[in-house]
Amino acid sequence: MNIVFLGPPGAGKGTQAQRLAAKLGIPQVSTGAILRRAVDEGTPMGRRAKSLMDAGQLVPDEILTELIRDALARPDARDGVVFDGYPRNEAQAAVLDRLLSNIDRRVDAVVLVDAPEEVIVARLAGRRSCPRCGAVFHLEAAPPERPGKCDMCGANLIQRDDDGPETIRDRMKVYREWTAGLEERYGRAGLLLKVDGSGGTPDEVFDLVCDAVEGRRR
Ligand code: AMP
């Protein structure tokens, strides 16, 4: 299955995408994580993306097209991909449709993880992530076993540069302006599965995600 995760920043889409990919045994392609790695490594792509990411703005579409093309060419992507953070506008959605149809595939389901703005701001302020393996924690809701250390790989956890209150507001604005319209696009296509990301623990939300995706597979 090729599954897209949509949702405002901080609603929990990355966490849920990671879990679903592990459960289905297919890769999670997180464009934000790939871009952050490129920034850290100082690659030409990272240097182009950095200031836009720091400002909470979208990185140019052609950079993302390259990333997605590479991701789909990976051998482990043969049986499907969980897309986390892509597409983020209409043009990217059209590119994704085209790249998938070139290999006789299509978007099979779109999971929208949504949450109200006040929940999002509180979540992002406490979010800590692993720069090495991408695992995500929260100081209150999902603390790591050893403070400041990743449970998966032991690396030191960090707060993302774009998780400050000002940038959070800019990222929400960008979501509303560019990405929220995709909810309608995928809704019209009968692909949209809505999950409330604010109600319960990450485990409870994951149950909702699994139920929704299972319903579509049947
Ligand atoms: P995320 O981790 O998904 O919140 O992404 C972090 C940042 O990476 C975003 O605020 C954008 O600057 C950039 N980014 C990630 N995915 C995309 C995309 N599909 N299109 C444009 N920019 C992106």
PDB file of C-alpha atoms and ligand atoms in Angstrom:
ATOM      1  CA  MET A   1       0.000   0.000   0.000  1.00  0.00           C
ATOM      2  CA  ASN A   2       1.043   3.567  -0.658  1.00  0.00           C
ATOM      3  CA  ILE A   3      -0.237   5.680   2.181  1.00  0.00           C
ATOM      4  CA  VAL A   4      -0.055   9.446   2.610  1.00  0.00           C
ATOM      5  CA  PHE A   5      -0.151  11.084   6.046  1.00  0.00           C
ATOM      6  CA  LEU A   6      -1.627  14.572   6.156  1.00  0.00           C
ATOM      7  CA  GLY A   7      -2.113  16.871   9.102  1.00  0.00           C
ATOM      8  CA  PRO A   8      -1.016  20.136  10.663  1.00  0.00           C
ATOM      9  CA  PRO A   9       2.427  20.216  12.287  1.00  0.00           C
ATOM     10  CA  GLY A  10       2.327  18.640  15.729  1.00  0.00           C
ATOM     11  CA  ALA A  11      -0.890  16.658  15.276  1.00  0.00           C
ATOM     12  CA  GLY A  12       1.163  13.462  15.513  1.00  0.00           C
ATOM     13  CA  LYS A  13       1.407  12.412  11.888  1.00  0.00           C
ATOM     14  CA  GLY A  14       5.141  11.624  12.058  1.00  0.00           C
ATOM     15  CA  THR A  15       4.739   9.369  15.081  1.00  0.00           C
ATOM     16  CA  GLN A  16       1.772   7.588  13.578  1.00  0.00           C
ATOM     17  CA  ALA A  17       3.389   7.263  10.149  1.00  0.00           C
ATOM     18  CA  GLN A  18       6.457   5.708  11.764  1.00  0.00           C
ATOM     19  CA  ARG A  19       4.354   3.156  13.623  1.00  0.00           C
ATOM     20  CA  LEU A  20       2.213   2.248  10.654  1.00  0.00           C
ATOM     21  CA  ALA A  21       5.253   1.795   8.408  1.00  0.00           C
ATOM     22  CA  ALA A  22       6.829  -0.538  10.995  1.00  0.00           C
ATOM     23  CA  LYS A  23       3.605  -2.517  11.298  1.00  0.00           C
ATOM     24  CA  LEU A  24       3.181  -2.888   7.531  1.00  0.00           C
ATOM     25  CA  GLY A  25       6.895  -3.576   6.965  1.00  0.00           C
ATOM     26  CA  ILE A  26       7.280  -0.782   4.423  1.00  0.00           C
ATOM     27  CA  PRO A  27       9.490   2.317   4.633  1.00  0.00           C
ATOM     28  CA  GLN A  28       8.375   5.631   6.107  1.00  0.00           C
ATOM     29  CA  VAL A  29       9.508   8.439   3.855  1.00  0.00           C
ATOM     30  CA  SER A  30       9.611  11.570   5.984  1.00  0.00           C
ATOM     31  CA  THR A  31      10.596  14.459   3.736  1.00  0.00           C
ATOM     32  CA  GLY A  32      11.159  16.720   6.764  1.00  0.00           C
ATOM     33  CA  ALA A  33      13.591  14.195   8.292  1.00  0.00           C
ATOM     34  CA  ILE A  34      15.451  13.738   4.989  1.00  0.00           C
ATOM     35  CA  LEU A  35      15.755  17.509   4.594  1.00  0.00           C
ATOM     36  CA  ARG A  36      16.938  17.982   8.196  1.00  0.00           C
ATOM     37  CA  ARG A  37      19.633  15.387   7.609  1.00  0.00           C
ATOM     38  CA  ALA A  38      20.745  17.221   4.447  1.00  0.00           C
ATOM     39  CA  VAL A  39      20.920  20.479   6.444  1.00  0.00           C
ATOM     40  CA  ASP A  40      23.015  18.822   9.157  1.00  0.00           C
ATOM     41  CA  GLU A  41      25.366  17.312   6.593  1.00  0.00           C
ATOM     42  CA  GLY A  42      25.666  20.648   4.792  1.00  0.00           C
ATOM     43  CA  THR A  43      24.894  19.201   1.348  1.00  0.00           C
ATOM     44  CA  PRO A  44      23.988  21.632  -1.484  1.00  0.00           C
ATOM     45  CA  MET A  45      20.335  20.627  -1.064  1.00  0.00           C
ATOM     46  CA  GLY A  46      20.560  21.207   2.684  1.00  0.00           C
ATOM     47  CA  ARG A  47      22.085  24.643   2.167  1.00  0.00           C
ATOM     48  CA  ARG A  48      19.234  25.603  -0.169  1.00  0.00           C
ATOM     49  CA  ALA A  49      16.588  24.290   2.222  1.00  0.00           C
ATOM     50  CA  LYS A  50      17.874  25.590   5.569  1.00  0.00           C
ATOM     51  CA  SER A  51      16.616  29.177   5.652  1.00  0.00           C
ATOM     52  CA  LEU A  52      13.191  28.158   4.338  1.00  0.00           C
ATOM     53  CA  MET A  53      12.872  25.411   6.927  1.00  0.00           C
ATOM     54  CA  ASP A  54      13.981  27.724   9.732  1.00  0.00           C
ATOM     55  CA  ALA A  55      11.230  30.124   8.670  1.00  0.00           C
ATOM     56  CA  GLY A  56       8.615  27.350   8.499  1.00  0.00           C
ATOM     57  CA  GLN A  57       8.195  27.835   4.738  1.00  0.00           C
ATOM     58  CA  LEU A  58       7.965  25.160   2.048  1.00  0.00           C
ATOM     59  CA  VAL A  59      11.124  24.034   0.266  1.00  0.00           C
ATOM     60  CA  PRO A  60      10.895  24.263  -3.590  1.00  0.00           C
ATOM     61  CA  ASP A  61       8.857  21.503  -5.226  1.00  0.00           C
ATOM     62  CA  GLU A  62      11.660  20.306  -7.524  1.00  0.00           C
ATOM     63  CA  ILE A  63      13.833  19.382  -4.540  1.00  0.00           C
ATOM     64  CA  LEU A  64      10.990  17.304  -3.146  1.00  0.00           C
ATOM     65  CA  THR A  65      10.360  15.633  -6.503  1.00  0.00           C
ATOM     66  CA  GLU A  66      13.956  14.384  -6.504  1.00  0.00           C
ATOM     67  CA  LEU A  67      13.637  13.079  -2.950  1.00  0.00           C
ATOM     68  CA  ILE A  68      10.442  11.202  -3.731  1.00  0.00           C
ATOM     69  CA  ARG A  69      11.800   9.769  -6.973  1.00  0.00           C
ATOM     70  CA  ASP A  70      14.834   8.433  -5.070  1.00  0.00           C
ATOM     71  CA  ALA A  71      12.647   7.043  -2.295  1.00  0.00           C
ATOM     72  CA  LEU A  72      10.422   5.159  -4.730  1.00  0.00           C
ATOM     73  CA  ALA A  73      13.462   3.638  -6.442  1.00  0.00           C
ATOM     74  CA  ARG A  74      14.662   2.029  -3.217  1.00  0.00           C
ATOM     75  CA  PRO A  75      14.359  -1.774  -3.228  1.00  0.00           C
ATOM     76  CA  ASP A  76      12.550  -1.760   0.112  1.00  0.00           C
ATOM     77  CA  ALA A  77       9.862   0.515  -1.347  1.00  0.00           C
ATOM     78  CA  ARG A  78       8.680  -2.179  -3.744  1.00  0.00           C
ATOM     79  CA  ASP A  79       5.650  -3.157  -1.665  1.00  0.00           C
ATOM     80  CA  GLY A  80       4.648   0.334  -0.681  1.00  0.00           C
ATOM     81  CA  VAL A  81       5.613   3.490   1.149  1.00  0.00           C
ATOM     82  CA  VAL A  82       4.230   5.568   3.983  1.00  0.00           C
ATOM     83  CA  PHE A  83       4.651   9.206   2.935  1.00  0.00           C
ATOM     84  CA  ASP A  84       5.041  11.510   5.917  1.00  0.00           C
ATOM     85  CA  GLY A  85       5.019  15.216   5.067  1.00  0.00           C
ATOM     86  CA  TYR A  86       4.556  14.806   1.325  1.00  0.00           C
ATOM     87  CA  PRO A  87       2.648  16.028  -0.618  1.00  0.00           C
ATOM     88  CA  ARG A  88       2.170  19.472   0.879  1.00  0.00           C
ATOM     89  CA  ASN A  89       0.507  21.314  -2.013  1.00  0.00           C
ATOM     90  CA  GLU A  90      -1.517  20.584  -5.153  1.00  0.00           C
ATOM     91  CA  ALA A  91       1.523  20.516  -7.460  1.00  0.00           C
ATOM     92  CA  GLN A  92       3.261  17.932  -5.258  1.00  0.00           C
ATOM     93  CA  ALA A  93       0.093  15.823  -5.128  1.00  0.00           C
ATOM     94  CA  ALA A  94      -0.001  15.808  -8.938  1.00  0.00           C
ATOM     95  CA  VAL A  95       3.694  14.807  -9.079  1.00  0.00           C
ATOM     96  CA  LEU A  96       3.100  11.982  -6.629  1.00  0.00           C
ATOM     97  CA  ASP A  97       0.195  10.663  -8.708  1.00  0.00           C
ATOM     98  CA  ARG A  98       2.390  10.737 -11.804  1.00  0.00           C
ATOM     99  CA  LEU A  99       5.444   9.096 -10.208  1.00  0.00           C
ATOM    100  CA  LEU A 100       3.275   6.335  -8.752  1.00  0.00           C
ATOM    101  CA  SER A 101       1.338   5.748 -11.963  1.00  0.00           C
ATOM    102  CA  ASN A 102       4.668   5.415 -13.846  1.00  0.00           C
ATOM    103  CA  ILE A 103       5.280   2.285 -11.769  1.00  0.00           C
ATOM    104  CA  ASP A 104       1.658   1.076 -11.898  1.00  0.00           C
ATOM    105  CA  ARG A 105       0.856   2.207  -8.408  1.00  0.00           C
ATOM    106  CA  ARG A 106      -1.363   4.833  -6.851  1.00  0.00           C
ATOM    107  CA  VAL A 107      -2.173   6.473  -3.543  1.00  0.00           C
ATOM    108  CA  ASP A 108      -4.272   3.849  -1.752  1.00  0.00           C
ATOM    109  CA  ALA A 109      -5.193   5.773   1.376  1.00  0.00           C
ATOM    110  CA  VAL A 110      -4.664   9.175   2.971  1.00  0.00           C
ATOM    111  CA  VAL A 111      -4.684   9.373   6.759  1.00  0.00           C
ATOM    112  CA  LEU A 112      -5.480  12.833   8.103  1.00  0.00           C
ATOM    113  CA  VAL A 113      -4.285  13.197  11.706  1.00  0.00           C
ATOM    114  CA  ASP A 114      -5.886  16.373  12.998  1.00  0.00           C
ATOM    115  CA  ALA A 115      -5.775  18.308  16.284  1.00  0.00           C
ATOM    116  CA  PRO A 116      -6.850  21.748  17.544  1.00  0.00           C
ATOM    117  CA  GLU A 117      -4.304  24.557  17.535  1.00  0.00           C
ATOM    118  CA  GLU A 118      -3.841  24.809  21.341  1.00  0.00           C
ATOM    119  CA  VAL A 119      -3.048  21.084  21.572  1.00  0.00           C
ATOM    120  CA  ILE A 120      -0.520  21.453  18.779  1.00  0.00           C
ATOM    121  CA  VAL A 121       1.349  24.358  20.349  1.00  0.00           C
ATOM    122  CA  ALA A 122       1.684  22.500  23.672  1.00  0.00           C
ATOM    123  CA  ARG A 123       2.838  19.365  21.925  1.00  0.00           C
ATOM    124  CA  LEU A 124       5.465  20.988  19.781  1.00  0.00           C
ATOM    125  CA  ALA A 125       6.949  22.890  22.715  1.00  0.00           C
ATOM    126  CA  GLY A 126       7.632  19.570  24.521  1.00  0.00           C
ATOM    127  CA  ARG A 127       8.696  17.591  21.482  1.00  0.00           C
ATOM    128  CA  ARG A 128      12.203  16.140  21.378  1.00  0.00           C
ATOM    129  CA  SER A 129      13.533  14.070  18.523  1.00  0.00           C
ATOM    130  CA  CYS A 130      16.469  11.899  17.677  1.00  0.00           C
ATOM    131  CA  PRO A 131      18.789  13.408  15.061  1.00  0.00           C
ATOM    132  CA  ARG A 132      20.170   9.973  14.236  1.00  0.00           C
ATOM    133  CA  CYS A 133      17.160   7.651  13.811  1.00  0.00           C
ATOM    134  CA  GLY A 134      14.236  10.101  13.725  1.00  0.00           C
ATOM    135  CA  ALA A 135      12.371   8.686  16.760  1.00  0.00           C
ATOM    136  CA  VAL A 136      10.108  11.252  18.388  1.00  0.00           C
ATOM    137  CA  PHE A 137       9.483  11.755  22.135  1.00  0.00           C
ATOM    138  CA  HIS A 138       7.594  14.217  24.313  1.00  0.00           C
ATOM    139  CA  LEU A 139       8.772  15.548  27.677  1.00  0.00           C
ATOM    140  CA  GLU A 140       5.404  14.780  29.305  1.00  0.00           C
ATOM    141  CA  ALA A 141       3.370  12.538  27.024  1.00  0.00           C
ATOM    142  CA  ALA A 142       6.066  10.139  25.826  1.00  0.00           C
ATOM    143  CA  PRO A 143       9.325  10.721  27.732  1.00  0.00           C
ATOM    144  CA  PRO A 144      12.391   8.653  26.842  1.00  0.00           C
ATOM    145  CA  GLU A 145      13.503   6.080  29.434  1.00  0.00           C
ATOM    146  CA  ARG A 146      16.757   7.930  30.084  1.00  0.00           C
ATOM    147  CA  PRO A 147      16.299  11.720  30.057  1.00  0.00           C
ATOM    148  CA  GLY A 148      17.709  13.277  26.901  1.00  0.00           C
ATOM    149  CA  LYS A 149      18.639   9.940  25.264  1.00  0.00           C
ATOM    150  CA  CYS A 150      16.938   8.113  22.408  1.00  0.00           C
ATOM    151  CA  ASP A 151      15.331   4.791  23.445  1.00  0.00           C
ATOM    152  CA  MET A 152      16.004   3.301  20.014  1.00  0.00           C
ATOM    153  CA  CYS A 153      19.638   4.191  19.344  1.00  0.00           C
ATOM    154  CA  GLY A 154      20.985   6.068  22.405  1.00  0.00           C
ATOM    155  CA  ALA A 155      21.793   9.343  20.598  1.00  0.00           C
ATOM    156  CA  ASN A 156      21.277  12.685  22.384  1.00  0.00           C
ATOM    157  CA  LEU A 157      17.773  14.041  21.765  1.00  0.00           C
ATOM    158  CA  ILE A 158      17.329  17.540  20.386  1.00  0.00           C
ATOM    159  CA  GLN A 159      14.597  20.119  20.012  1.00  0.00           C
ATOM    160  CA  ARG A 160      14.012  20.956  16.374  1.00  0.00           C
ATOM    161  CA  ASP A 161      15.092  24.446  15.276  1.00  0.00           C
ATOM    162  CA  ASP A 162      11.607  25.057  13.873  1.00  0.00           C
ATOM    163  CA  ASP A 163       9.686  24.098  17.041  1.00  0.00           C
ATOM    164  CA  GLY A 164       9.882  27.589  18.605  1.00  0.00           C
ATOM    165  CA  PRO A 165       6.528  29.397  19.125  1.00  0.00           C
ATOM    166  CA  GLU A 166       7.005  31.918  16.282  1.00  0.00           C
ATOM    167  CA  THR A 167       7.938  29.334  13.695  1.00  0.00           C
ATOM    168  CA  ILE A 168       5.154  27.031  14.866  1.00  0.00           C
ATOM    169  CA  ARG A 169       2.652  29.760  14.010  1.00  0.00           C
ATOM    170  CA  ASP A 170       4.245  30.249  10.583  1.00  0.00           C
ATOM    171  CA  ARG A 171       4.133  26.501   9.901  1.00  0.00           C
ATOM    172  CA  MET A 172       0.440  26.385  10.820  1.00  0.00           C
ATOM    173  CA  LYS A 173      -0.218  29.275   8.462  1.00  0.00           C
ATOM    174  CA  VAL A 174       1.626  27.482   5.677  1.00  0.00           C
ATOM    175  CA  TYR A 175      -0.404  24.343   6.383  1.00  0.00           C
ATOM    176  CA  ARG A 176      -3.690  26.236   6.138  1.00  0.00           C
ATOM    177  CA  GLU A 177      -2.619  28.108   3.027  1.00  0.00           C
ATOM    178  CA  TRP A 178      -1.057  25.280   1.010  1.00  0.00           C
ATOM    179  CA  THR A 179      -1.685  21.861   2.454  1.00  0.00           C
ATOM    180  CA  ALA A 180      -5.177  21.870   3.964  1.00  0.00           C
ATOM    181  CA  GLY A 181      -6.672  21.987   0.437  1.00  0.00           C
ATOM    182  CA  LEU A 182      -5.365  18.464  -0.120  1.00  0.00           C
ATOM    183  CA  GLU A 183      -7.899  17.200   2.422  1.00  0.00           C
ATOM    184  CA  GLU A 184     -10.574  18.145  -0.090  1.00  0.00           C
ATOM    185  CA  ARG A 185      -8.683  16.680  -3.046  1.00  0.00           C
ATOM    186  CA  TYR A 186      -8.280  13.296  -1.385  1.00  0.00           C
ATOM    187  CA  GLY A 187     -11.764  13.466   0.128  1.00  0.00           C
ATOM    188  CA  ARG A 188     -13.254  13.839  -3.353  1.00  0.00           C
ATOM    189  CA  ALA A 189     -11.227  10.828  -4.484  1.00  0.00           C
ATOM    190  CA  GLY A 190     -12.712   8.781  -1.605  1.00  0.00           C
ATOM    191  CA  LEU A 191      -9.258   8.216  -0.081  1.00  0.00           C
ATOM    192  CA  LEU A 192      -9.388  10.349   3.067  1.00  0.00           C
ATOM    193  CA  LEU A 193      -9.412   8.626   6.471  1.00  0.00           C
ATOM    194  CA  LYS A 194      -9.805  11.104   9.344  1.00  0.00           C
ATOM    195  CA  VAL A 195      -8.295  10.362  12.739  1.00  0.00           C
ATOM    196  CA  ASP A 196      -8.533  12.579  15.830  1.00  0.00           C
ATOM    197  CA  GLY A 197      -4.933  13.027  16.961  1.00  0.00           C
ATOM    198  CA  SER A 198      -5.837  14.979  20.090  1.00  0.00           C
ATOM    199  CA  GLY A 199      -7.992  12.520  22.008  1.00  0.00           C
ATOM    200  CA  GLY A 200      -5.784   9.871  23.503  1.00  0.00           C
ATOM    201  CA  THR A 201      -2.280   8.545  23.991  1.00  0.00           C
ATOM    202  CA  PRO A 202      -0.121   7.783  20.940  1.00  0.00           C
ATOM    203  CA  ASP A 203      -1.129   4.110  21.359  1.00  0.00           C
ATOM    204  CA  GLU A 204      -4.822   4.971  21.340  1.00  0.00           C
ATOM    205  CA  VAL A 205      -4.431   7.160  18.287  1.00  0.00           C
ATOM    206  CA  PHE A 206      -2.500   4.362  16.593  1.00  0.00           C
ATOM    207  CA  ASP A 207      -5.422   1.991  17.181  1.00  0.00           C
ATOM    208  CA  LEU A 208      -7.651   4.482  15.374  1.00  0.00           C
ATOM    209  CA  VAL A 209      -5.158   4.709  12.500  1.00  0.00           C
ATOM    210  CA  CYS A 210      -4.982   0.917  12.181  1.00  0.00           C
ATOM    211  CA  ASP A 211      -8.776   0.544  12.246  1.00  0.00           C
ATOM    212  CA  ALA A 212      -9.136   3.166   9.530  1.00  0.00           C
ATOM    213  CA  VAL A 213      -6.458   1.628   7.300  1.00  0.00           C
ATOM    214  CA  GLU A 214      -7.713  -1.924   7.877  1.00  0.00           C
ATOM    215  CA  GLY A 215     -11.203  -0.789   6.881  1.00  0.00           C
ATOM    216  CA  ARG A 216      -9.792   0.454   3.583  1.00  0.00           C
ATOM    217  CA  ARG A 217      -7.817  -2.731   2.885  1.00  0.00           C
ATOM    218  CA  ARG A 218     -10.858  -4.970   3.351  1.00  0.00           C
TER     219      ARG A 218
HETATM  220  P1  AMP B   1       8.128  18.317   8.835  1.00  0.00           P
HETATM  221  O1  AMP B   1       9.155  17.539   9.593  1.00  0.00           O
HETATM  222  O2  AMP B   1       7.261  17.430   7.972  1.00  0.00           O
HETATM  223  O3  AMP B   1       7.308  19.219   9.725  1.00  0.00           O
HETATM  224  O4  AMP B   1       8.935  19.268   7.831  1.00  0.00           O
HETATM  225  C1  AMP B   1       9.836  20.257   8.293  1.00  0.00           C
HETATM  226  C2  AMP B   1      10.088  21.293   7.220  1.00  0.00           C
HETATM  227  O5  AMP B   1      10.673  20.665   6.057  1.00  0.00           O
HETATM  228  C3  AMP B   1       8.849  21.994   6.694  1.00  0.00           C
HETATM  229  O6  AMP B   1       8.451  23.069   7.529  1.00  0.00           O
HETATM  230  C4  AMP B   1       9.341  22.443   5.316  1.00  0.00           C
HETATM  231  O7  AMP B   1      10.184  23.581   5.422  1.00  0.00           O
HETATM  232  C5  AMP B   1      10.193  21.277   4.868  1.00  0.00           C
HETATM  233  N1  AMP B   1       9.389  20.263   4.124  1.00  0.00           N
HETATM  234  C6  AMP B   1       9.119  18.979   4.502  1.00  0.00           C
HETATM  235  N2  AMP B   1       8.353  18.356   3.595  1.00  0.00           N
HETATM  236  C7  AMP B   1       8.118  19.267   2.609  1.00  0.00           C
HETATM  237  C8  AMP B   1       7.375  19.236   1.401  1.00  0.00           C
HETATM  238  N3  AMP B   1       6.686  18.154   1.026  1.00  0.00           N
HETATM  239  N4  AMP B   1       7.365  20.369   0.641  1.00  0.00           N
HETATM  240  C9  AMP B   1       8.055  21.468   0.994  1.00  0.00           C
HETATM  241  N5  AMP B   1       8.759  21.565   2.137  1.00  0.00           N
HETATM  242  C10 AMP B   1       8.800  20.478   2.944  1.00  0.00           C
END
